[in-house]
C-alpha positions as CSV (number, residue, x, y, z in Angstrom):
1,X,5.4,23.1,12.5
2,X,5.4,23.6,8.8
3,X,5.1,22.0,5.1
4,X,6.8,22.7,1.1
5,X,6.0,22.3,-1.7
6,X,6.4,23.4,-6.2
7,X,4.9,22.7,-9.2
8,X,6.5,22.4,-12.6
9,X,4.2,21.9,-16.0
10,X,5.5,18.7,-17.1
11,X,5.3,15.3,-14.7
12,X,8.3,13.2,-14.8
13,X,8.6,9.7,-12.7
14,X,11.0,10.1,-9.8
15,X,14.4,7.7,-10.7
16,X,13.8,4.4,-9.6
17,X,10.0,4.9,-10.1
18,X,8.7,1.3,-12.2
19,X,5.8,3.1,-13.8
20,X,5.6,6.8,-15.9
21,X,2.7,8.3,-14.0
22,X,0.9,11.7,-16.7
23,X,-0.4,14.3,-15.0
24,X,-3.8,13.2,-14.8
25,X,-2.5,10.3,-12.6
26,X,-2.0,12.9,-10.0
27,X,-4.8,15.0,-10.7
28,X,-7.3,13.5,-8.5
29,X,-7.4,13.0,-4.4
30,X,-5.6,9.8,-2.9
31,X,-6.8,7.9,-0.4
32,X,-4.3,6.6,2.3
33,X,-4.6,3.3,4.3
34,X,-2.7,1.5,6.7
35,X,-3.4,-1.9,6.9
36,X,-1.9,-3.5,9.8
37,X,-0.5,-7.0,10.7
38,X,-3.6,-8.6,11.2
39,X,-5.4,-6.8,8.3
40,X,-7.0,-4.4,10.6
41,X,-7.6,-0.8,8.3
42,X,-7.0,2.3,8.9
43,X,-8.1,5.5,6.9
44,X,-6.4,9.1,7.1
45,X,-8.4,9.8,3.9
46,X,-7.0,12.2,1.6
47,X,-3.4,14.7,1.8
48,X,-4.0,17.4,4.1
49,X,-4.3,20.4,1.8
50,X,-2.3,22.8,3.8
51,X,1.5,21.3,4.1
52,X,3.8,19.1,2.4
53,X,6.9,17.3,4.6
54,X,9.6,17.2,2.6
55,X,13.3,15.3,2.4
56,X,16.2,17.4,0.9
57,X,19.8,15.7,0.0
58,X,22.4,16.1,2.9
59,X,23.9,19.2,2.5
60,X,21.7,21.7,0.8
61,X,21.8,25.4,1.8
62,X,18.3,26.7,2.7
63,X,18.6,29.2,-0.4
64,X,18.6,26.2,-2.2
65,X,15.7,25.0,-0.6
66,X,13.6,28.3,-1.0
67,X,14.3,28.1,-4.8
68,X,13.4,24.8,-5.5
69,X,9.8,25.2,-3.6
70,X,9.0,28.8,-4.6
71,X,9.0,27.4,-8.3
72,X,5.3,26.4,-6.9
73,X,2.6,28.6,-7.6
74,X,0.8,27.3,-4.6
75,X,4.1,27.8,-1.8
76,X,3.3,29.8,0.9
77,X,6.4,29.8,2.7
78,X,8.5,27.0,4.5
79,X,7.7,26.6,8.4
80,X,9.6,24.8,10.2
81,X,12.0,21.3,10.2
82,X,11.7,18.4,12.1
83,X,15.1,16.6,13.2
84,X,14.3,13.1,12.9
85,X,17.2,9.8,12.9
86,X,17.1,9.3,9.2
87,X,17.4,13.5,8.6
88,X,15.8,16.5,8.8
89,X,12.1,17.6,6.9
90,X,11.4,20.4,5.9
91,X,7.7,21.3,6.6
92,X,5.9,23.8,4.2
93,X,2.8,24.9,4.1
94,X,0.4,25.8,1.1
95,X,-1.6,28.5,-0.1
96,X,-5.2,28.4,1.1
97,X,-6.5,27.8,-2.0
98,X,-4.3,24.2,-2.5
99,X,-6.4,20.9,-2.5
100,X,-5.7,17.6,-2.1
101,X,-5.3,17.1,-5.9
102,X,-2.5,19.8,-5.6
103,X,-1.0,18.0,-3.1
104,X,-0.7,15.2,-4.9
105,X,0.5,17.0,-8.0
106,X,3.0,19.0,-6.2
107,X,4.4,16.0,-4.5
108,X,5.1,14.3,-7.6
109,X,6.7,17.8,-8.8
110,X,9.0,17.5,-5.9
111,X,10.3,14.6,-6.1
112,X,11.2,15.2,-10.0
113,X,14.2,17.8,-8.6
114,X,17.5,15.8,-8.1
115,X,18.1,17.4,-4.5
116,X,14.4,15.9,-3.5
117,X,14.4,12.7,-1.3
118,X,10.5,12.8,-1.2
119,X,8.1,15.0,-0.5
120,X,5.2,12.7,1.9
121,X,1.5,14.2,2.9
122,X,-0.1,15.3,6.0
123,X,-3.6,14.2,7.1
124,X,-6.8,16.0,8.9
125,X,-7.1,13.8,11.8
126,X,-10.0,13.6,14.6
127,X,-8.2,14.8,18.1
128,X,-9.0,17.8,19.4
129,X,-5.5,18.1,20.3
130,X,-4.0,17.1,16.7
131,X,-3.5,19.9,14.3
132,X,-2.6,17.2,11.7
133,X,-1.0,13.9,11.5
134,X,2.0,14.1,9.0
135,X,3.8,11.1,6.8
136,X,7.5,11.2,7.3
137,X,10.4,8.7,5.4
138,X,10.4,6.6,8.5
139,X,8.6,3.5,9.7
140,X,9.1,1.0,12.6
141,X,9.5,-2.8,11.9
142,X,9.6,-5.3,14.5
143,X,10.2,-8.7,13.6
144,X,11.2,-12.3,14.9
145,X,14.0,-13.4,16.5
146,X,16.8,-14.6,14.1
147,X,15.5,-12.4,10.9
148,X,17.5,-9.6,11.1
149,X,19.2,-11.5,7.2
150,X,15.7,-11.2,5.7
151,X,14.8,-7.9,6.9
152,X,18.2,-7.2,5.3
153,X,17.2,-9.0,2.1
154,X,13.8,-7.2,2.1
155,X,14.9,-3.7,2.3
156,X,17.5,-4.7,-0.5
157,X,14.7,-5.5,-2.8
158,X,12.6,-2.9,-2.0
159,X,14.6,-0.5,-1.8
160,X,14.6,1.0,1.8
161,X,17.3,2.0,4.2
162,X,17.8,0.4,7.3
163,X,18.2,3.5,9.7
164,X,19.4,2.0,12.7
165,X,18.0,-1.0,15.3
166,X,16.5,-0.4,18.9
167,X,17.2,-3.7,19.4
168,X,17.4,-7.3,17.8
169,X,13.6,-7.1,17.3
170,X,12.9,-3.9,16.6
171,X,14.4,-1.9,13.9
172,X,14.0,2.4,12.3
173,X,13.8,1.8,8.7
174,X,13.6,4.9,6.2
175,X,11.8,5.1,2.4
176,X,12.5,7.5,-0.1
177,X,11.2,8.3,-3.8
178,X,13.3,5.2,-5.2
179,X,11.7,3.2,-2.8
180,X,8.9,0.5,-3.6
181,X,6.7,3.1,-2.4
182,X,6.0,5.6,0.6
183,X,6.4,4.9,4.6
184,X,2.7,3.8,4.7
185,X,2.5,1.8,1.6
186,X,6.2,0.2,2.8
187,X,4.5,-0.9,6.0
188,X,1.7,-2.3,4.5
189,X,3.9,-4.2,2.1
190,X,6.2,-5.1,5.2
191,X,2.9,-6.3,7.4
192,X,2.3,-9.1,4.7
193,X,5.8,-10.9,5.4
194,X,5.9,-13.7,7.7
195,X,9.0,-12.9,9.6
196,X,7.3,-9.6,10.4
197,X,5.5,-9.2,13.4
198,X,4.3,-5.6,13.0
199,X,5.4,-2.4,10.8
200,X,4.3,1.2,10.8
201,X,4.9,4.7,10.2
202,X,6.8,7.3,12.0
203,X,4.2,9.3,11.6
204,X,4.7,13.2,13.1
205,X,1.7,15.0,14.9
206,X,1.2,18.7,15.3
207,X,0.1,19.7,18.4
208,X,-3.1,22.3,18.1
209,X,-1.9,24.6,20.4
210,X,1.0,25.3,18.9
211,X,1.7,28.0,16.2
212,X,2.2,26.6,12.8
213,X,6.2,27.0,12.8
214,X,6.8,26.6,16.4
215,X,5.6,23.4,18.1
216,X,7.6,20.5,19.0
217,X,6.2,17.8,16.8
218,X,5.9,14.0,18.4
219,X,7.0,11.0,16.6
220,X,6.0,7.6,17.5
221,X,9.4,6.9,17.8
222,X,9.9,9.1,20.6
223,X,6.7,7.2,22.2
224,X,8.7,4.1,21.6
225,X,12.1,4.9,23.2
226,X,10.2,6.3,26.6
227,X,8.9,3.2,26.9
């Protein structure tokens, strides 16, 4: 599946964003962690240099979508969406000449443009099988018994979205650019509560075999219900 992206030549902070971030903030390569419950970390490194997922606002045409990301220098063309519960994302995919830097300029780009939810990277990963491992809105939270008021009360003041509950214990939430930050940094955040037991992304994989607009991506979640 596939990736967007656009670039603009000033850099505004998303709404809701605590900080101003320049230009130069976004001018050098990220690296992504997920720390996990019991501190264990994990490193995807840095954005995946071909493809961008991003979140639109319900209801846009894909015209509409083609003229916000073609505004990038570095847009290839969009590839593919992936339904998930919170929405759809719509993958595109990058010039060759795009780097990690780019990504995370572009991304911040994105998410300037009122009709923007987020724009979230991919990552290079190991498996032979793996094409690339990409960062959607969504992440899984599973907490004790009896919490469900201070989950509640945590997504309030971080402002995340409760997508729906699997059950009393485990529950889909969803991020966005006015969030406290991204799916990854939200489970890491979420990992440090008490009530929590555990918390990570939805992340999406991309099968190797598959061609770049075609495959049917994998979610964790999907792991989780066939369980």
């Amino acid at each position: 599946m596939p990736f967007l992206v656009s670039c603009e030549n000033e850099l505004v902070a998303p709404a809701g964003a605590t900080n101003v971030q320049t230009k130069e903030a976004y001018g050098a390569c990220r690296t992504y962690q997920y720390i996990s419950k019991t501190s264990d970390v994990t490193s995807y490194g840095t954005a995946y240099k071909d493809i961008i997922l991003v979140g639109f606002r319900e209801g846009i045409t894909e015209r509409e979508k083609q003229q916000i990301v073609r505004q990038s220098s570095l847009y290839k063309e969009i590839v593919g969406e992936v339904a998930l519960d919170s929405g759809p994302i719509t993958l595109v995919q990058l010039k060759a000449r795009s780097t990690c830097a780019d990504v995370e300029y572009l991304r911040a780009q994105l998410q300037r443009h009122p009709d923007v939810l987020f724009a979230n990277p991919a990552f290079n990963t190991q498996d032979s099988e793996i094409a690339w491992i990409g960062l959607p809105n969504e992440f899984l939270v599973s907490i004790e018994t009896g919490t469900q008021a201070q989950l509640e009360a945590l997504a309030a003041s971080t402002n995340t979205r409760l997508v729906f509950s699997l059950s009393e214990e485990l529950h889909l939430m969803s991020a966005d650019k006015n969030s406290q930050g991204d799916a990854l940094a939200m489970s890491n955040l979420f990992n440090q509560q008490a009530f929590v037991i555990s918390a990570e992304p939805n992340f999406i994989f991309q099968a190797k075999t598959s061609g770049t607009g075609e495959a049917t991506t994998q979610t964790m979640l999907k792991g989780t219900k066939q369980r």
